[in-house]
mmCIF file of C-alpha atoms in Angstrom:
data_model
loop_
_atom_site.group_PDB
_atom_site.id
_atom_site.type_symbol
_atom_site.label_atom_id
_atom_site.label_comp_id
_atom_site.label_asym_id
_atom_site.label_seq_id
_atom_site.Cartn_x
_atom_site.Cartn_y
_atom_site.Cartn_z
ATOM 1 C CA MET Q 1 -78.739 35.707 64.468
ATOM 2 C CA THR Q 2 -80.597 36.941 67.681
ATOM 3 C CA GLU Q 3 -80.789 40.241 66.002
ATOM 4 C CA GLU Q 4 -82.086 39.115 62.760
ATOM 5 C CA ARG Q 5 -84.958 37.480 64.493
ATOM 6 C CA ASP Q 6 -85.618 40.353 66.715
ATOM 7 C CA GLN Q 7 -85.986 42.912 63.864
ATOM 8 C CA LYS Q 8 -89.299 44.224 63.085
ATOM 9 C CA ASN Q 9 -90.434 44.724 59.397
ATOM 10 C CA GLU Q 10 -90.597 48.840 58.991
ATOM 11 C CA GLY Q 11 -92.200 48.253 55.651
ATOM 12 C CA GLU Q 12 -91.294 50.523 52.877
ATOM 13 C CA GLY Q 13 -87.754 52.029 53.672
ATOM 14 C CA ASN Q 14 -86.303 51.013 57.173
ATOM 15 C CA ARG Q 15 -86.099 54.202 59.908
ATOM 16 C CA THR Q 16 -83.710 52.308 62.119
ATOM 17 C CA ALA Q 17 -81.187 51.377 59.333
ATOM 18 C CA ALA Q 18 -81.368 55.278 58.315
ATOM 19 C CA ARG Q 19 -80.969 56.340 61.704
ATOM 20 C CA ASN Q 20 -77.707 54.430 61.857
ATOM 21 C CA TYR Q 21 -76.471 55.208 58.743
ATOM 22 C CA ASP Q 22 -76.758 58.704 59.719
ATOM 23 C CA GLN Q 23 -75.398 58.389 63.096
ATOM 24 C CA ALA Q 24 -72.327 56.747 61.574
ATOM 25 C CA ALA Q 25 -71.821 59.219 58.809
ATOM 26 C CA THR Q 26 -72.057 61.889 61.490
ATOM 27 C CA ASP Q 27 -69.435 60.275 63.543
ATOM 28 C CA HIS Q 28 -67.001 59.530 60.731
ATOM 29 C CA ALA Q 29 -67.034 63.239 59.630
ATOM 30 C CA ARG Q 30 -66.822 64.364 63.339
ATOM 31 C CA SER Q 31 -63.630 62.210 63.367
ATOM 32 C CA GLY Q 32 -61.336 64.294 61.088
ATOM 33 C CA LYS Q 33 -60.790 61.272 59.485
ATOM 34 C CA ALA Q 34 -62.794 62.336 56.214
ATOM 35 C CA GLY Q 35 -60.723 64.808 55.237
ATOM 36 C CA GLU Q 36 -57.697 62.440 55.287
ATOM 37 C CA GLN Q 37 -59.272 59.917 53.283
ATOM 38 C CA ALA Q 38 -60.249 62.575 50.724
ATOM 39 C CA ARG Q 39 -56.466 63.844 50.499
ATOM 40 C CA GLU Q 40 -55.682 60.028 50.175
ATOM 41 C CA ALA Q 41 -58.578 59.366 47.418
ATOM 42 C CA LYS Q 42 -57.294 62.641 45.308
ATOM 43 C CA GLU Q 43 -53.488 61.575 45.617
ATOM 44 C CA ALA Q 44 -54.729 57.979 44.174
ATOM 45 C CA LEU Q 45 -56.600 59.638 41.428
ATOM 46 C CA ASP Q 46 -53.424 61.935 40.575
ATOM 47 C CA GLY Q 47 -51.261 59.003 40.886
ATOM 48 C CA PRO Q 48 -50.540 55.829 38.581
ATOM 49 C CA GLU Q 49 -53.741 54.070 39.340
ATOM 50 C CA GLY Q 50 -55.661 56.984 38.536
ATOM 51 C CA GLU Q 51 -57.018 55.782 34.989
ATOM 52 C CA GLU Q 52 -58.202 52.353 36.510
ATOM 53 C CA LEU Q 53 -60.128 54.350 39.428
ATOM 54 C CA ARG Q 54 -61.729 56.395 36.835
ATOM 55 C CA ARG Q 55 -62.807 53.599 34.422
ATOM 56 C CA ALA Q 56 -64.061 51.663 37.363
ATOM 57 C CA GLU Q 57 -65.846 54.721 38.434
ATOM 58 C CA GLU Q 58 -67.524 54.751 35.207
ATOM 59 C CA LYS Q 59 -68.435 51.222 35.002
ATOM 60 C CA GLY Q 60 -70.422 51.454 38.162
ATOM 61 C CA ARG Q 61 -72.104 54.896 36.891
ATOM 62 C CA SER Q 62 -73.286 52.762 33.629
ATOM 63 C CA HIS Q 63 -74.876 49.983 35.971
ATOM 64 C CA ALA Q 64 -76.518 52.631 37.872
ATOM 65 C CA ALA Q 65 -77.576 54.512 34.851
ATOM 66 C CA GLU Q 66 -79.443 51.433 33.918
ATOM 67 C CA GLU Q 67 -81.379 51.421 37.068
ATOM 68 C CA ASP Q 68 -82.185 55.100 37.195
ATOM 69 C CA PRO Q 69 -82.184 57.334 34.201
ATOM 70 C CA LYS Q 70 -81.332 60.458 36.317
ATOM 71 C CA LEU Q 71 -77.463 59.427 36.921
ATOM 72 C CA LYS Q 72 -76.549 59.008 33.131
ATOM 73 C CA ARG Q 73 -74.164 61.768 32.363
#
């Protein structure tokens, strides 16, 4: 709760959150886990659950496309 009260409103776009996200993404990429997780995802797509995963992805894309026409395929 203290953190919420101490946070400043940064206006449009939150530079602090963006910086934290960028740092976490960089840390994750450097950890070596990204390659392993990509391999696991590929195996899941090629496996028995692949069709279900593709349907879920398409459903997610359809919702996003409603908000941003650039995302339509």
